[in-house]
Tab-separated table of C-alpha atoms and ligand atoms in Angstrom:
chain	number	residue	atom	x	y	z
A	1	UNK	CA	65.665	22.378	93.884
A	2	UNK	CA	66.091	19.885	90.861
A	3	UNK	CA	69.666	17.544	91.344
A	4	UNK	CA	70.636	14.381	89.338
A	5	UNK	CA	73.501	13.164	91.612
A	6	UNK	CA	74.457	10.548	88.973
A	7	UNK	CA	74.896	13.154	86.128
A	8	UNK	CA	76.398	14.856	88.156
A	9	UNK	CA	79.072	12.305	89.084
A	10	UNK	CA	81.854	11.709	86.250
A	11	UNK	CA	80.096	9.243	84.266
A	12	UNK	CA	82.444	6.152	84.430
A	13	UNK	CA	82.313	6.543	88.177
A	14	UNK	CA	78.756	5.663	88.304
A	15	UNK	CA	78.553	2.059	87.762
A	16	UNK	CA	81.699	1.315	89.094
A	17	UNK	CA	81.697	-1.311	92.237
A	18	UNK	CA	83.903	0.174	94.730
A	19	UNK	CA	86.371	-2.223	97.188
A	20	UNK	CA	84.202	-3.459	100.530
A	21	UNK	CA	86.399	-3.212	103.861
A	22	UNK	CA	82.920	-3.443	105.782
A	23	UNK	CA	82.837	-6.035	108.225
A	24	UNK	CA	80.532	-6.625	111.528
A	25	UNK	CA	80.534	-3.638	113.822
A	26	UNK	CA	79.486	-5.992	117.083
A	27	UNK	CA	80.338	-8.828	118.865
A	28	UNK	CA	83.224	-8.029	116.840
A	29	UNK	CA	85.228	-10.692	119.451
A	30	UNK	CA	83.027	-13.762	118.586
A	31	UNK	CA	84.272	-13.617	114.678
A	32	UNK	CA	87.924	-15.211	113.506
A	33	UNK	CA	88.907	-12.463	111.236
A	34	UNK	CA	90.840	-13.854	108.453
A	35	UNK	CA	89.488	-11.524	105.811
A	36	UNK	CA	92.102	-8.890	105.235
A	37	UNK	CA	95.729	-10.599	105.482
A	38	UNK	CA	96.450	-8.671	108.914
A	39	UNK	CA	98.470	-10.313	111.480
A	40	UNK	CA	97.183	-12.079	113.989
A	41	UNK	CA	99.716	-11.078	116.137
A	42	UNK	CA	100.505	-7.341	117.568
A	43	UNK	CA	98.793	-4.330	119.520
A	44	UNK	CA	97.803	-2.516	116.251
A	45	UNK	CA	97.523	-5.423	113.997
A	46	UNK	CA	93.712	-4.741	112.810
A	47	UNK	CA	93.034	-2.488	110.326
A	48	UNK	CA	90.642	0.500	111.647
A	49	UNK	CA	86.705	0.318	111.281
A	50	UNK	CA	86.281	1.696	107.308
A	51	UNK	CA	83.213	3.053	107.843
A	52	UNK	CA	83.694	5.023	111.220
A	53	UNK	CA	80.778	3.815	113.335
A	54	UNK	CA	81.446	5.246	116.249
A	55	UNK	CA	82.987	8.500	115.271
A	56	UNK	CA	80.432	9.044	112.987
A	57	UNK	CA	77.813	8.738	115.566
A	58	UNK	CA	79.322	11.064	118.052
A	59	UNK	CA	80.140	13.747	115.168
A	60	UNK	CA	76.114	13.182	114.354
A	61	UNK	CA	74.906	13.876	117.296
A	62	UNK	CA	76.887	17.265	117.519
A	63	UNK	CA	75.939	17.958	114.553
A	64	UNK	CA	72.386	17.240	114.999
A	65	UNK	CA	72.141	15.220	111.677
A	66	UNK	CA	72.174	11.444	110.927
A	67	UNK	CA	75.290	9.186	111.068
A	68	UNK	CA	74.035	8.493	106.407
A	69	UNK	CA	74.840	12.265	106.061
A	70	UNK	CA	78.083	11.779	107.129
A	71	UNK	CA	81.818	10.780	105.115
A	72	UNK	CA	84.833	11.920	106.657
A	73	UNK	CA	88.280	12.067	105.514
A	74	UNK	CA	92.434	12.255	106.622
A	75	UNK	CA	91.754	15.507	107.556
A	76	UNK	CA	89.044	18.211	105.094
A	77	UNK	CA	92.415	18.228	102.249
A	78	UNK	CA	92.155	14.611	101.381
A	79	UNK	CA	88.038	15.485	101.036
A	80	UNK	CA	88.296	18.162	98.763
A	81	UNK	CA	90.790	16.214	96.953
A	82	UNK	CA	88.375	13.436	96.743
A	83	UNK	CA	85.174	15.820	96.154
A	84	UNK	CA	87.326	16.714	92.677
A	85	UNK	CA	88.289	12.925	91.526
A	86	UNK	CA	84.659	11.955	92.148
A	87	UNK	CA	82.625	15.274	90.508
A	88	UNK	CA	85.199	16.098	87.821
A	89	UNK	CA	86.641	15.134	84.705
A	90	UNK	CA	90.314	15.768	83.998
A	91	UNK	CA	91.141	18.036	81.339
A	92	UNK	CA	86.988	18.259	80.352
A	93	UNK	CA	85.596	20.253	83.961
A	94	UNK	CA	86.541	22.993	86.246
A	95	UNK	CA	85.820	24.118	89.707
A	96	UNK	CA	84.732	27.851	90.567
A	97	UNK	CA	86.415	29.228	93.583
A	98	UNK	CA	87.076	32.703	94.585
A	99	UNK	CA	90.318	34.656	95.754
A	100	UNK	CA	92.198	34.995	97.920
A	101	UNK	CA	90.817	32.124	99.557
A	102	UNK	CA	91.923	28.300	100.628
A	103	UNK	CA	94.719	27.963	98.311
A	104	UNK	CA	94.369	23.758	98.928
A	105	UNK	CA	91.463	24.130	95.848
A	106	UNK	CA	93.320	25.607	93.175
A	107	UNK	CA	96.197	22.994	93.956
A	108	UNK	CA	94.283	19.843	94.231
A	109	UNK	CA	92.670	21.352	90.902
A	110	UNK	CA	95.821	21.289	89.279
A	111	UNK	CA	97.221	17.918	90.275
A	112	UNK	CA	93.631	16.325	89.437
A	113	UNK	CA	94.264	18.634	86.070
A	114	UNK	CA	91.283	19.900	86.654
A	115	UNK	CA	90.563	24.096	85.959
A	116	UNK	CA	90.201	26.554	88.045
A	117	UNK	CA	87.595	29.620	87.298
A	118	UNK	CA	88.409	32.288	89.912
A	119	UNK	CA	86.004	35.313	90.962
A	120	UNK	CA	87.963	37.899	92.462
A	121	UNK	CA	86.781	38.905	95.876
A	122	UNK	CA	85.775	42.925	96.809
A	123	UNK	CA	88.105	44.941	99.093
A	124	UNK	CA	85.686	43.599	101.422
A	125	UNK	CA	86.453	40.550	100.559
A	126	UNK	CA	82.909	39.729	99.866
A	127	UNK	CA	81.899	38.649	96.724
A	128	UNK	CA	80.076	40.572	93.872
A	129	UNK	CA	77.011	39.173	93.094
A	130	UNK	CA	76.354	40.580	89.796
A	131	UNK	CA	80.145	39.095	88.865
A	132	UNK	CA	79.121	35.643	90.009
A	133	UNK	CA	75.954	35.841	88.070
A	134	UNK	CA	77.726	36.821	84.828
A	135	UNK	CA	80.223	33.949	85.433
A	136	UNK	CA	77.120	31.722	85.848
A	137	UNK	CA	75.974	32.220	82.221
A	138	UNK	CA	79.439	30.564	80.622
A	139	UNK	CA	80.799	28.621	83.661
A	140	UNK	CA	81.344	25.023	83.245
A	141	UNK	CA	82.407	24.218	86.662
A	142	UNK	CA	81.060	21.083	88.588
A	143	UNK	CA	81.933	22.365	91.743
A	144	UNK	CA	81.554	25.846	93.631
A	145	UNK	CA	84.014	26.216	96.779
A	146	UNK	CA	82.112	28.691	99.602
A	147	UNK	CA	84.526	29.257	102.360
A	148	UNK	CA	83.171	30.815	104.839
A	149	UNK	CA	84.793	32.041	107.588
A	150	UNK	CA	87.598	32.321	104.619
A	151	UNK	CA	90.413	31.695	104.827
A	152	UNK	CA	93.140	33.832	104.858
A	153	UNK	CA	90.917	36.586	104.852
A	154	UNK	CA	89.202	35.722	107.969
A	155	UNK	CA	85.570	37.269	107.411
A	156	UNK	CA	82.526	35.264	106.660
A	157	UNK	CA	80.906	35.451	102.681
A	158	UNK	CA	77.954	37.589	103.359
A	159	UNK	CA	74.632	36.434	101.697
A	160	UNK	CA	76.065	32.437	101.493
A	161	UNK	CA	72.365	31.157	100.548
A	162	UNK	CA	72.307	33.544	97.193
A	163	UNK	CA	75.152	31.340	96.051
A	164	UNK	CA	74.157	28.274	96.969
A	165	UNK	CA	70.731	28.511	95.238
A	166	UNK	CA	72.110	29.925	92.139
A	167	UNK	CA	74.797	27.360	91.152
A	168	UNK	CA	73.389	24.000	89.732
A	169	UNK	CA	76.596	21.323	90.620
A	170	UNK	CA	78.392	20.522	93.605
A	171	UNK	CA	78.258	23.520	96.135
A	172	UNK	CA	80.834	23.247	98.839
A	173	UNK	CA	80.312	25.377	101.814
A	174	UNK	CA	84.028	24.713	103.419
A	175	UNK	CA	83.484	25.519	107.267
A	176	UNK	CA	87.086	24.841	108.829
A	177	UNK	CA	86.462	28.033	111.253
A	178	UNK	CA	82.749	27.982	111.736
A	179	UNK	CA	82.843	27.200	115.639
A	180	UNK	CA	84.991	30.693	116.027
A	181	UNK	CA	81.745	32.196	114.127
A	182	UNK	CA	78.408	34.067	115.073
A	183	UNK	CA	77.138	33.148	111.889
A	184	UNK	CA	74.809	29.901	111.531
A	185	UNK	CA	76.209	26.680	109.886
A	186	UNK	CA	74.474	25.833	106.447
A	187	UNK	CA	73.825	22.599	107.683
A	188	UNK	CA	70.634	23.539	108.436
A	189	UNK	CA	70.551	24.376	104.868
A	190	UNK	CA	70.863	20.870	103.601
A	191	UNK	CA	67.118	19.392	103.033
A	192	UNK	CA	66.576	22.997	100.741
A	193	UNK	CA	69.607	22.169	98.986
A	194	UNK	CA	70.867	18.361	97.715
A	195	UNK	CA	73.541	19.132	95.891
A	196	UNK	CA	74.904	21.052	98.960
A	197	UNK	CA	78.476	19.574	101.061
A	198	UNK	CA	79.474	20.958	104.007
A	199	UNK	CA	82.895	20.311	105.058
A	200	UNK	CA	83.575	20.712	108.805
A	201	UNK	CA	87.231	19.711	110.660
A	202	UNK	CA	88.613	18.476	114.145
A	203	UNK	CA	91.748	20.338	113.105
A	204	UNK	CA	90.473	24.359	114.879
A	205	UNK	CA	87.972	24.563	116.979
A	206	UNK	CA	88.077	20.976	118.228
A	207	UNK	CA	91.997	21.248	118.924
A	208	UNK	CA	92.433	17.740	116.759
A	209	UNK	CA	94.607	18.565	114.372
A	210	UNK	CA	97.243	15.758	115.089
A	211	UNK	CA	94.471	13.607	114.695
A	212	UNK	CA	93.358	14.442	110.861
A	213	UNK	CA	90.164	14.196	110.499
A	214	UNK	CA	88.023	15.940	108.052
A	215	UNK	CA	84.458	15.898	108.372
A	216	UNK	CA	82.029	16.015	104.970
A	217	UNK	CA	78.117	16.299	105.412
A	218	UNK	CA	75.727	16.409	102.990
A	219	UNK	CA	72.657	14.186	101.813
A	220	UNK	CA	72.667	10.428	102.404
A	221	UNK	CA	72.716	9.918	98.389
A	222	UNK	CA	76.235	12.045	98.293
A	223	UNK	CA	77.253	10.775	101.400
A	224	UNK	CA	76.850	6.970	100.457
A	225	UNK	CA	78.760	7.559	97.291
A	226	UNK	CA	81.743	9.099	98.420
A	227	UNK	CA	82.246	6.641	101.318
A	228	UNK	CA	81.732	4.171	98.642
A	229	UNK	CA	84.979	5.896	96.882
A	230	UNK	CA	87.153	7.377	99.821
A	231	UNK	CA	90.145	5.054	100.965
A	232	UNK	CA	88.691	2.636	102.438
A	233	UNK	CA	90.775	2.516	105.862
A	234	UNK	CA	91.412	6.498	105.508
A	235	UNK	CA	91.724	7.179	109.407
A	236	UNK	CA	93.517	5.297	111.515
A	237	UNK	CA	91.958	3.323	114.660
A	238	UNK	CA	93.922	5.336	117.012
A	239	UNK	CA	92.523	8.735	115.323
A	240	UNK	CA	89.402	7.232	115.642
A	241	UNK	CA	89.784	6.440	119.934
A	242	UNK	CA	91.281	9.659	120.488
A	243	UNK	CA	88.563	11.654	118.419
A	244	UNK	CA	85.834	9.936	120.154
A	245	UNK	CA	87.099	9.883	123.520
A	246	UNK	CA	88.356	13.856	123.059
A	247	UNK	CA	85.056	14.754	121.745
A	248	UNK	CA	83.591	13.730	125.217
A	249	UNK	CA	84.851	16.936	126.307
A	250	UNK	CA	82.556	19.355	125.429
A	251	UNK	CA	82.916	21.877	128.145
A	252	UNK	CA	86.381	21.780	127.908
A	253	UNK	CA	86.810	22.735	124.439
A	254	UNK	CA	83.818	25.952	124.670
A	255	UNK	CA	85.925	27.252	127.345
A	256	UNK	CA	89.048	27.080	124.677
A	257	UNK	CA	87.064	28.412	122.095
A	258	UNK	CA	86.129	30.956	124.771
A	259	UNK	CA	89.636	31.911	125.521
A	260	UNK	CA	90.503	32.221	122.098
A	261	UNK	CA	87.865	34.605	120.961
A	262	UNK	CA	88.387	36.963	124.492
A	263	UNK	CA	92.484	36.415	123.035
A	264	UNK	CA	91.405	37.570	119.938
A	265	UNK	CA	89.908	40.635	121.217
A	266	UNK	CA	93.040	41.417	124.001
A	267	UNK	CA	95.413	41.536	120.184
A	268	UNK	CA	93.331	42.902	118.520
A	269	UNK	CA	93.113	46.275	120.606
A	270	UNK	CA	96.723	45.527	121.062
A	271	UNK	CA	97.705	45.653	117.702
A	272	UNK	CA	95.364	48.457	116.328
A	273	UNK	CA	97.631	50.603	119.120
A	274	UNK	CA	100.665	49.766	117.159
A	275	UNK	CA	102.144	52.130	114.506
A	276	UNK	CA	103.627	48.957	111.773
A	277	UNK	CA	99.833	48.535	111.299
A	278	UNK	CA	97.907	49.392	108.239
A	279	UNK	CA	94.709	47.247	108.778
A	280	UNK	CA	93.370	44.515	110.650
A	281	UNK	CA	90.928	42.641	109.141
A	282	UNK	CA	87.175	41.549	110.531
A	283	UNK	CA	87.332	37.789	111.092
A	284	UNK	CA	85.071	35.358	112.164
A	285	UNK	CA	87.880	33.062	112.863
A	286	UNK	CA	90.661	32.289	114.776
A	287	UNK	CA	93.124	34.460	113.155
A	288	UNK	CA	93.452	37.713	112.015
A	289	UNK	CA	94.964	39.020	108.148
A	290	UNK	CA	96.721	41.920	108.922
A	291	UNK	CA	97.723	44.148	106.519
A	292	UNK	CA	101.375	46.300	107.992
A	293	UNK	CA	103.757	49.630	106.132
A	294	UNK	CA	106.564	46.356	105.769
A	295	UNK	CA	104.927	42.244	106.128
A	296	UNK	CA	108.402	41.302	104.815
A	297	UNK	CA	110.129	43.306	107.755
A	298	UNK	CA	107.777	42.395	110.132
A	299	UNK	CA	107.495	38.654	109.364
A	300	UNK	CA	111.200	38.526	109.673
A	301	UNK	CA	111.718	40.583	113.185
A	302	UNK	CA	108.510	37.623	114.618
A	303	UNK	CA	110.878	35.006	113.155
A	304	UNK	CA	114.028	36.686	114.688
A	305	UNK	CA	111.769	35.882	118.121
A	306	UNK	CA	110.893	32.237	117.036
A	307	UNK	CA	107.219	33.110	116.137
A	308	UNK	CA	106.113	31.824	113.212
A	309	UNK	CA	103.662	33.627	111.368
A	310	UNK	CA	101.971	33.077	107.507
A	311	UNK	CA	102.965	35.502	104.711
A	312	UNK	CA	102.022	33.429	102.209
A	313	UNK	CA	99.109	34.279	99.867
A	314	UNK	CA	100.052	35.781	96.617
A	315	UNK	CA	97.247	38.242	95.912
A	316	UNK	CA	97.552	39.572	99.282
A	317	UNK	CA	100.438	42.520	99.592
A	318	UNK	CA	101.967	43.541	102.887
A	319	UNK	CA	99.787	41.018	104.635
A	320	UNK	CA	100.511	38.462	107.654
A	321	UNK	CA	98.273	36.088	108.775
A	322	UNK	CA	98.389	35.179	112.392
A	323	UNK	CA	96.651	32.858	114.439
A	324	UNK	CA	95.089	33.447	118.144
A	325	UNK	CA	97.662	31.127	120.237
A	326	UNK	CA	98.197	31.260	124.142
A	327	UNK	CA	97.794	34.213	125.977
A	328	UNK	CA	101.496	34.552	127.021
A	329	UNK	CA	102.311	33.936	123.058
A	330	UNK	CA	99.920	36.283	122.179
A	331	UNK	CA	101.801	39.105	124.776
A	332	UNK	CA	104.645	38.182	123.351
A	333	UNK	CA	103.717	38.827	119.318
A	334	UNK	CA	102.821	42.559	120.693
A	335	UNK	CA	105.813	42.826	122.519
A	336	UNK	CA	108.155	42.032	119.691
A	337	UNK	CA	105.886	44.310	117.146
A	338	UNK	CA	106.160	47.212	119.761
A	339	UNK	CA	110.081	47.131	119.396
A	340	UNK	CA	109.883	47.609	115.856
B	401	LIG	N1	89.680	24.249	104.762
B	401	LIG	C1	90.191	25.391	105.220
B	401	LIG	C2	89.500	26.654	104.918
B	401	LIG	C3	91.385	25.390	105.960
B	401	LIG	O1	91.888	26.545	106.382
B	401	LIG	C4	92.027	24.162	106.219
B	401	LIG	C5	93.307	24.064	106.994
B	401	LIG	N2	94.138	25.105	106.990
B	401	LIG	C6	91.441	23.000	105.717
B	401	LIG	C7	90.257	23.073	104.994
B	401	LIG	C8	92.060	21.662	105.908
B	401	LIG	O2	91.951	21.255	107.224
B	401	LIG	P1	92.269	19.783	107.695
B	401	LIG	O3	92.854	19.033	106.544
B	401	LIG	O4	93.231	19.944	108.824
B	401	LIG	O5	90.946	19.219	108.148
């Protein structure tokens, strides 16, 4: 497929020199660092590594991709923040999203005054492919935001390579929930596609998100211009220990993911048994939309119980969205719906 990353880019971005926080990586000890105005004195006194060395290798070999494809950000918000202020213009572009999904787009579209083109979504929640192809012939978006498992709907966007090949800017394939998912990760879709991002998290499956880190991968060409651009010390060293050392535990956090899903199942049944429900939607993730006679009621009776629960998204009606959490939390959002 045919990409010009630079035209792509808003123009007065591409020449523009960027601010350098690299320093050496080893035998960090033998330098006197008097660079960067720090402090010589204190137990967090040196700013963190800018460009993520060691994170970045870990999260590449997971991935099974090279430490260049890599940016990452305070968590995936300040990346799709960033993926706007670097692809497009304020008051000129637009971004193409559909809905109901991540609501984070639309906003960080608006603050960047950037606009929003929205497909609506099936009752499915898939989306309609002659739609998006109609929208193709007038859009003028830059970027196209895939999120898939979606969220709040929980299902995954059937047919995600049909969109990706049609749309000719920035195609973000936002996979926050994909470890929860049978469905393949488009990484492996990156060499077809260069104008392709994937945006990953610590904050779900990885249990991380304290930590906030976001994790962007795409081709070394994107990749080496937005670390160029991101904040330069955007996560801090201890985010950076704790990520690396927790992401030594691999078998730990498949067994969570494990529990989870079985948990998912257990409420599931659960809740299909009980007579406030209208619908329970599929999901790939680690939540479930669920659609009840009275959201408002119910929301308020979980809330009576201290359980917090979403009832947020406005072109969903009567819906909740609740996440998977321990099993003796789960027990106890069933027994509080059963006394309704
Ligand atoms: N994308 C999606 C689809 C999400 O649901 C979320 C968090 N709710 C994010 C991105 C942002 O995640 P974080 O900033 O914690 O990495």
């Amino acid at each position: 497929m045919e990409f010009n990353l630079e035209k792509t880019i808003r123009p007065h971005l591409v020449g523009m020199k960027s601010y350098s926080a690299s320093r050496p990586t080893d035998d960090k000890d033998q330098f006197i660092l008097l660079d960067a105005n720090e402090n010589p004195f204190g137990n967090y006194n040196r700013y963190p590594d800018a460009e993520n060395v060691q994170l970045k290798g870990k999260l590449a070999d997971i991935n099974k991709i090279d430490a260049s494809n890599l940016f990452l950000g305070n968590g995936s918000d300040e990346l799709i923040d960033l993926l706007m202020r670097i692809f497009c213009d304020s008051e000129k572009d637009s971004i193409m999203v559909f809905n109901p999904s991540f609501v984070m787009y639309e906003i960080y579209a608006k603050m960047n005054n950037v606009a929003v083109e929205k497909l609506q979504l099936n009752s499915d929640f898939q989306l309609i492919k002659t739609e998006f192809e109609e929208a193709l012939t007038k859009t003028k978006a830059k970027i196209l935001f895939l999120c898939s498992p979606n969220n709040p709907t929980g299902n995954s966007i059937d047919d995600l390579e049909f969109y990706i090949q049609s749309f000719k800017g920035i195609v973000v394939v936002d996979e926050a929930y994909i470890e929860f998912s049978p469905e393949e990760s488009a990484v492996g879709l990156l060499k077809k596609y260069p104008n392709l991002i994937v945006l990953k998290t610590l904050s779900k499956a990885y249990g991380m998100a304290g930590l906030r880190i976001g994790v962007g991968i795409s081709s070394p060409e994107i990749a080496s211009f937005i670390n160029r651009f991101k904040p330069p010390y955007n996560i801090s060293s201890e985010s950076q220990r704790l990520a690396l050392q927790q992401l030594q535990n691999e078998k730990e956090q498949a067994e969570n993911i494990q529990t989870i899903l079985s948990e998912k199942e257990k409420l599931k049944k659960g809740l299909a048994e009980n007579k406030e429900v209208v619908k329970i939607y599929p999901s790939d993730a680690n939540f479930f939309l669920i659609e009840f006679k009275d959201a408002e009621k119910v929301y308020q009776k979980l809330l009576d119980a201290n359980i917090w629960t979403s009832l947020r998204h406005p072109a969903l009606k009567n819906c909740l969205r609740l996440s998977i959490g321990k099993p003796a939390e789960n027990l106890k959002v069933l027994n509080v719906l059963s006394e309704i």
